[in-house]
């Protein structure tokens, strides 16, 4: 509850402080236990100790405390909304792990490992961004839910900023997948590369769907969110039933189809509620998507050189991607990039001037 209160108040500084303390302490405990020979139990200890530390720190930093007062009225008013949000979350959790179960039943453990490694690598960027966006946009959109013009403007800005971050990340990850796997996981994990590249297409659309879904939840229409998830998960089951016999690649292509269809469904509801259609979203996102694909083509061309080792290849391609994307955004004057650049420079200038002002005082 303390965590939710911080999100509602957009108090991300305190949340960052809590994680900055809990994560390193739990990690040190886990590494120490692993060094002492506790094996897999060191991972269990890491999860448990993080949860305990996180809870203690939340109680320390946030002043809210529970009381013995129980309100049936509050329960009745929240249950209709909250139960549908809970059901939506449970559906998402089940289907996130469904593919590993099916692959484990019909394929070898090695293929399950390759798929799981590809999915966790893609989720390290896309899903963390996906869940972070959902946590941030919901309280923001809720605070302006009664002003549809302001809400529509906020959704547009959120999508453009998200695309500025997510599109080059996913395109770049797909392009450098092979040297990245060689460097991080070694060559024995190379069969996971095509799975990772296909999952990056899913990662392009998931965060966009998250923002559109946040609009429905912020407007109190958790019933539409649940209905939308039931439609998407029904399609996922059908496609999985049609593709599981043909291998992992067709199954992942099915996920791509679900992601595209899911984004379309999300946009239909968003268009009906706030007048922001999929066509308008497409034109708003097209400049960043085009520049990201151009950057991907340049990074692919750089990768054709015969490098002496994958470390140099990964470093060269990554640097090429970052520099080319920044230059392209500046050249074409992308609005969302200019806003992010101004914000970053403002923060950096604040860090530089703070010690000077303090010394003058």
Coordinates of C-alpha atoms in Angstrom, one line a residue:
X1 CA 0.0 0.0 0.0
X2 CA 2.9 2.4 0.8
X3 CA 4.3 1.6 -2.7
X4 CA 0.9 2.4 -4.3
X5 CA 0.7 5.7 -2.4
X6 CA 4.1 6.7 -3.7
X7 CA 3.0 5.9 -7.3
X8 CA -0.2 7.9 -6.8
X9 CA 1.8 10.9 -5.6
X10 CA 4.4 10.4 -8.4
X11 CA 7.0 10.1 -5.6
X12 CA 9.6 8.2 -7.6
X13 CA 12.5 9.6 -5.7
X14 CA 11.6 7.8 -2.5
X15 CA 10.9 4.6 -4.5
X16 CA 14.3 4.9 -6.1
X17 CA 15.9 5.3 -2.7
X18 CA 14.2 2.2 -1.3
X19 CA 15.3 0.1 -4.2
X20 CA 18.8 1.6 -4.1
X21 CA 19.2 0.3 -0.5
X22 CA 17.3 -3.0 -0.7
X23 CA 18.7 -4.4 -4.0
X24 CA 22.5 -4.1 -3.2
X25 CA 22.0 -5.5 0.3
X26 CA 20.0 -8.5 -0.9
X27 CA 22.6 -8.9 -3.7
X28 CA 25.5 -8.9 -1.3
X29 CA 23.7 -11.5 0.9
X30 CA 23.0 -13.7 -2.2
X31 CA 26.6 -13.5 -3.4
X32 CA 28.0 -14.3 0.0
X33 CA 25.8 -17.4 0.4
X34 CA 26.7 -18.6 -3.1
X35 CA 30.4 -18.1 -2.2
X36 CA 29.8 -20.2 1.0
X37 CA 28.4 -23.1 -1.1
X38 CA 24.6 -22.7 -0.6
X39 CA 24.0 -23.0 -4.3
X40 CA 20.4 -22.3 -5.5
X41 CA 19.4 -21.4 -2.0
X42 CA 21.4 -18.2 -2.4
X43 CA 18.9 -17.1 -5.1
X44 CA 16.0 -17.9 -2.7
X45 CA 17.6 -15.9 0.0
X46 CA 18.1 -13.0 -2.4
X47 CA 14.4 -12.9 -3.3
X48 CA 13.2 -13.2 0.3
X49 CA 15.7 -10.7 1.8
X50 CA 14.8 -8.2 -0.9
X51 CA 11.1 -8.5 -0.1
X52 CA 11.7 -8.1 3.6
X53 CA 14.1 -5.1 3.2
X54 CA 11.8 -3.5 0.7
X55 CA 8.8 -3.7 3.0
X56 CA 10.8 -2.4 6.0
X57 CA 12.1 0.5 4.1
X58 CA 8.7 1.4 2.7
X59 CA 7.3 1.5 6.2
X60 CA 10.2 3.7 7.3
X61 CA 9.9 6.2 4.4
X62 CA 6.2 6.4 4.0
X63 CA 4.1 7.7 6.9
X64 CA 0.9 5.7 6.1
X65 CA -0.1 3.1 8.7
X66 CA -3.1 0.8 8.7
X67 CA -5.9 1.2 11.2
X68 CA -8.6 -1.2 12.6
X69 CA -11.4 0.7 10.8
X70 CA -13.1 -1.4 8.1
X71 CA -15.4 0.2 5.5
X72 CA -17.9 -2.0 3.6
X73 CA -18.7 1.1 1.5
X74 CA -15.1 1.4 0.3
X75 CA -14.9 -2.3 -0.4
X76 CA -18.1 -2.2 -2.6
X77 CA -17.0 0.9 -4.4
X78 CA -13.6 -0.5 -5.3
X79 CA -14.3 -4.2 -5.8
X80 CA -16.0 -3.8 -9.2
X81 CA -13.0 -1.9 -10.5
X82 CA -10.2 -3.7 -8.6
X83 CA -11.5 -7.3 -9.3
X84 CA -11.3 -6.7 -13.1
X85 CA -7.8 -5.2 -12.8
X86 CA -6.8 -8.3 -10.7
X87 CA -8.3 -10.7 -13.3
X88 CA -6.4 -8.8 -16.1
X89 CA -3.1 -9.1 -14.3
X90 CA -3.6 -12.8 -13.6
X91 CA -4.3 -13.4 -17.3
X92 CA -1.2 -11.6 -18.2
X93 CA 0.9 -13.6 -15.8
X94 CA -0.5 -16.9 -16.9
X95 CA 0.1 -16.2 -20.6
X96 CA 3.6 -14.9 -20.0
X97 CA 4.6 -18.3 -18.9
X98 CA 2.4 -20.4 -21.2
X99 CA 4.9 -20.7 -24.0
X100 CA 7.6 -22.1 -21.9
X101 CA 5.2 -24.8 -20.7
X102 CA 4.1 -25.7 -24.2
X103 CA 7.6 -25.7 -25.5
X104 CA 8.7 -27.9 -22.6
X105 CA 6.0 -30.4 -23.4
X106 CA 6.7 -30.7 -27.2
X107 CA 10.4 -29.9 -27.4
X108 CA 13.7 -30.6 -25.7
X109 CA 15.0 -28.9 -22.6
X110 CA 17.6 -27.2 -24.7
X111 CA 15.0 -25.5 -26.9
X112 CA 13.2 -24.3 -23.8
X113 CA 16.5 -22.8 -22.5
X114 CA 17.1 -21.0 -25.8
X115 CA 13.7 -19.6 -25.9
X116 CA 13.8 -18.6 -22.2
X117 CA 17.1 -16.9 -22.7
X118 CA 15.8 -14.9 -25.7
X119 CA 12.7 -13.9 -23.8
X120 CA 14.5 -12.8 -20.7
X121 CA 17.0 -10.7 -22.7
X122 CA 14.2 -9.0 -24.6
X123 CA 12.2 -8.4 -21.4
X124 CA 15.2 -6.9 -19.7
X125 CA 14.5 -3.9 -21.9
X126 CA 11.0 -4.1 -23.2
X127 CA 9.0 -5.5 -20.3
X128 CA 10.8 -3.3 -17.7
X129 CA 9.9 -0.3 -19.9
X130 CA 6.4 -1.8 -20.3
X131 CA 5.7 -2.1 -16.6
X132 CA 7.4 1.2 -15.8
X133 CA 5.3 3.1 -18.3
X134 CA 2.1 1.5 -16.9
X135 CA 3.0 2.5 -13.3
X136 CA 3.8 6.1 -14.3
X137 CA 1.0 6.8 -16.8
X138 CA -1.9 5.5 -14.7
X139 CA -1.6 8.1 -11.9
X140 CA -0.8 10.9 -14.4
X141 CA -3.8 10.0 -16.6
X142 CA -6.0 9.6 -13.6
X143 CA -5.3 13.1 -12.4
X144 CA -6.5 14.6 -15.7
X145 CA -9.2 12.1 -16.6
X146 CA -11.9 14.8 -16.6
X147 CA -10.1 16.9 -19.3
X148 CA -10.2 14.9 -22.5
X149 CA -8.2 17.5 -24.4
X150 CA -5.4 17.5 -21.9
X151 CA -5.6 13.7 -21.5
X152 CA -5.3 13.2 -25.3
X153 CA -2.3 15.6 -25.4
X154 CA -0.7 13.6 -22.5
X155 CA -1.3 10.3 -24.3
X156 CA 0.3 11.7 -27.4
X157 CA 3.3 13.0 -25.6
X158 CA 3.7 9.7 -23.7
X159 CA 3.6 7.7 -26.9
X160 CA 6.1 9.9 -28.6
X161 CA 8.6 9.9 -25.7
X162 CA 8.1 6.1 -25.4
X163 CA 8.8 5.6 -29.0
X164 CA 11.9 7.7 -28.8
X165 CA 13.3 5.3 -26.2
X166 CA 11.8 1.9 -27.2
X167 CA 12.0 1.9 -31.0
X168 CA 15.8 2.4 -31.2
X169 CA 16.3 0.0 -28.3
X170 CA 14.3 -2.9 -29.9
X171 CA 15.7 -2.3 -33.4
X172 CA 19.2 -2.0 -32.1
X173 CA 18.8 -5.2 -29.9
X174 CA 17.5 -7.1 -32.9
X175 CA 20.5 -6.0 -35.1
X176 CA 23.2 -6.7 -32.5
X177 CA 21.6 -9.8 -31.2
X178 CA 24.4 -12.2 -32.4
X179 CA 27.5 -10.4 -31.0
X180 CA 25.5 -9.6 -27.9
X181 CA 24.7 -13.2 -27.3
X182 CA 28.3 -14.2 -28.0
X183 CA 29.7 -11.6 -25.5
X184 CA 27.1 -12.0 -22.7
X185 CA 26.1 -15.7 -22.9
X186 CA 28.9 -17.2 -25.0
X187 CA 28.6 -19.0 -28.4
X188 CA 26.7 -22.0 -27.0
X189 CA 23.6 -19.8 -26.8
X190 CA 23.7 -18.7 -30.5
X191 CA 20.5 -20.7 -31.4
X192 CA 18.5 -18.2 -29.3
X193 CA 19.4 -15.3 -31.6
X194 CA 16.5 -15.8 -34.2
X195 CA 14.1 -16.1 -31.3
X196 CA 15.4 -12.9 -29.7
X197 CA 15.1 -11.0 -33.0
X198 CA 11.5 -12.0 -33.5
X199 CA 10.6 -11.2 -29.9
X200 CA 12.0 -7.7 -30.5
X201 CA 9.1 -7.1 -32.8
X202 CA 6.8 -7.9 -29.9
X203 CA 8.8 -5.6 -27.8
X204 CA 8.1 -2.7 -30.2
X205 CA 4.4 -2.9 -29.6
X206 CA 4.0 -4.0 -26.0
X207 CA 4.8 -0.6 -24.4
X208 CA 2.5 1.2 -26.9
X209 CA -0.3 -1.1 -25.9
X210 CA 0.5 -0.4 -22.2
X211 CA -0.1 3.3 -22.6
X212 CA -3.4 2.8 -24.4
X213 CA -4.5 0.3 -21.7
X214 CA -3.5 2.9 -19.0
X215 CA -6.0 5.3 -20.6
X216 CA -8.9 2.8 -20.1
X217 CA -7.8 2.1 -16.5
X218 CA -7.4 5.8 -15.7
X219 CA -10.9 6.5 -16.9
X220 CA -12.2 3.7 -14.6
X221 CA -13.1 1.3 -17.5
X222 CA -11.3 -1.8 -16.1
X223 CA -14.2 -3.7 -17.7
X224 CA -13.0 -2.7 -21.1
X225 CA -9.4 -3.6 -20.1
X226 CA -10.5 -7.1 -19.1
X227 CA -12.6 -7.6 -22.2
X228 CA -9.7 -6.5 -24.3
X229 CA -7.3 -9.0 -22.6
X230 CA -9.8 -11.8 -23.0
X231 CA -10.0 -11.1 -26.8
X232 CA -6.2 -11.0 -27.1
X233 CA -5.6 -14.1 -25.0
X234 CA -8.3 -16.0 -26.9
X235 CA -6.4 -15.2 -30.1
X236 CA -3.2 -16.3 -28.5
X237 CA -4.6 -19.7 -27.5
X238 CA -5.9 -20.2 -31.1
X239 CA -2.6 -19.3 -32.7
X240 CA -0.6 -21.4 -30.2
X241 CA -2.9 -24.4 -30.9
X242 CA -2.2 -23.9 -34.6
X243 CA 1.6 -23.4 -34.4
X244 CA 2.9 -25.6 -31.6
X245 CA 3.4 -28.6 -34.0
X246 CA 5.7 -26.6 -36.3
X247 CA 8.3 -25.4 -33.8
X248 CA 9.3 -22.3 -31.8
X249 CA 9.7 -19.8 -34.7
X250 CA 6.0 -20.2 -35.8
X251 CA 4.9 -19.9 -32.2
X252 CA 6.8 -16.6 -31.8
X253 CA 5.4 -15.4 -35.1
X254 CA 2.0 -16.1 -33.5
X255 CA 3.1 -13.8 -30.6
X256 CA 3.9 -11.1 -33.1
X257 CA 0.4 -11.4 -34.6
X258 CA -1.2 -11.2 -31.2
X259 CA 0.9 -8.1 -30.4
X260 CA -0.1 -6.3 -33.6
X261 CA -3.8 -7.3 -33.1
X262 CA -3.7 -6.3 -29.5
X263 CA -2.3 -2.9 -30.3
X264 CA -5.1 -2.4 -32.8
X265 CA -7.8 -3.4 -30.3
X266 CA -6.2 -1.0 -27.7
X267 CA -6.3 1.8 -30.2
X268 CA -10.0 1.2 -31.0
X269 CA -11.0 1.7 -27.4
X270 CA -8.7 4.7 -27.0
X271 CA -10.2 6.3 -30.1
X272 CA -13.7 5.8 -28.9
X273 CA -13.0 7.2 -25.4
X274 CA -10.7 10.2 -26.1
X275 CA -10.6 10.6 -29.9
X276 CA -7.0 9.5 -30.4
X277 CA -7.2 6.9 -33.3
X278 CA -4.6 4.4 -34.4
X279 CA -4.1 6.4 -37.6
X280 CA -3.1 9.5 -35.7
X281 CA -0.9 7.5 -33.4
X282 CA 0.8 5.9 -36.4
X283 CA 1.6 9.3 -38.0
X284 CA 2.9 10.6 -34.7
X285 CA 5.2 7.6 -34.2
X286 CA 6.3 7.3 -37.9
X287 CA 9.2 9.7 -37.8
X288 CA 10.9 8.0 -34.8
X289 CA 10.1 4.5 -36.2
X290 CA 11.6 5.5 -39.6
X291 CA 14.8 6.9 -38.1
X292 CA 15.1 3.8 -35.9
X293 CA 14.9 1.5 -38.9
X294 CA 17.4 3.7 -40.8
X295 CA 19.7 3.4 -37.8
X296 CA 19.2 -0.3 -37.8
X297 CA 20.2 -0.5 -41.5
X298 CA 23.4 1.5 -40.8
X299 CA 24.3 -0.8 -37.8
X300 CA 23.6 -3.9 -39.9
X301 CA 26.0 -2.5 -42.6
X302 CA 28.7 -1.9 -40.1
X303 CA 28.3 -5.5 -38.8
X304 CA 29.3 -6.9 -42.2
X305 CA 33.0 -6.1 -41.5
X306 CA 35.1 -9.0 -40.5
X307 CA 35.8 -8.2 -36.8
X308 CA 38.6 -9.9 -34.9
X309 CA 36.3 -10.7 -32.0
X310 CA 32.6 -10.1 -31.0
X311 CA 33.6 -7.6 -28.3
X312 CA 34.9 -5.1 -30.8
X313 CA 31.9 -5.8 -33.1
X314 CA 29.4 -5.2 -30.3
X315 CA 31.1 -2.0 -29.2
X316 CA 31.4 -0.7 -32.8
X317 CA 27.8 -1.4 -33.7
X318 CA 26.4 0.0 -30.5
X319 CA 28.4 3.2 -30.9
X320 CA 27.3 3.5 -34.5
X321 CA 23.7 3.0 -33.5
X322 CA 23.7 5.7 -30.8
X323 CA 25.6 8.3 -32.8
X324 CA 23.6 7.7 -36.0
X325 CA 20.3 7.9 -34.2
X326 CA 21.2 11.1 -32.3
X327 CA 22.4 12.7 -35.5
X328 CA 19.3 11.7 -37.5
X329 CA 17.0 13.0 -34.8
X330 CA 18.9 16.3 -34.8
X331 CA 19.0 16.5 -38.6
X332 CA 15.2 16.0 -39.0
X333 CA 14.3 18.0 -35.8
X334 CA 12.3 15.3 -34.1
X335 CA 10.1 17.1 -31.5
X336 CA 10.2 14.4 -28.8
X337 CA 14.0 14.1 -29.1
X338 CA 14.5 17.8 -28.7
X339 CA 12.3 17.8 -25.6
X340 CA 14.3 14.9 -24.0
X341 CA 17.6 16.5 -25.0
X342 CA 16.6 19.8 -23.3
X343 CA 15.5 18.0 -20.2
X344 CA 18.8 16.1 -20.0
X345 CA 20.9 19.2 -20.5
X346 CA 18.8 21.1 -17.9
X347 CA 19.4 18.4 -15.4
X348 CA 23.2 18.2 -16.2
X349 CA 23.5 22.0 -15.9
X350 CA 21.7 21.9 -12.6
X351 CA 24.2 19.4 -11.3
X352 CA 27.1 21.6 -12.4
X353 CA 25.8 24.8 -11.0
X354 CA 24.7 23.4 -7.6
X355 CA 28.2 23.1 -6.0
X356 CA 29.1 26.6 -7.4
X357 CA 26.1 28.2 -5.8
X358 CA 26.7 26.4 -2.5
X359 CA 30.3 27.6 -2.4
X360 CA 29.3 31.2 -3.1
X361 CA 26.8 31.1 -0.3

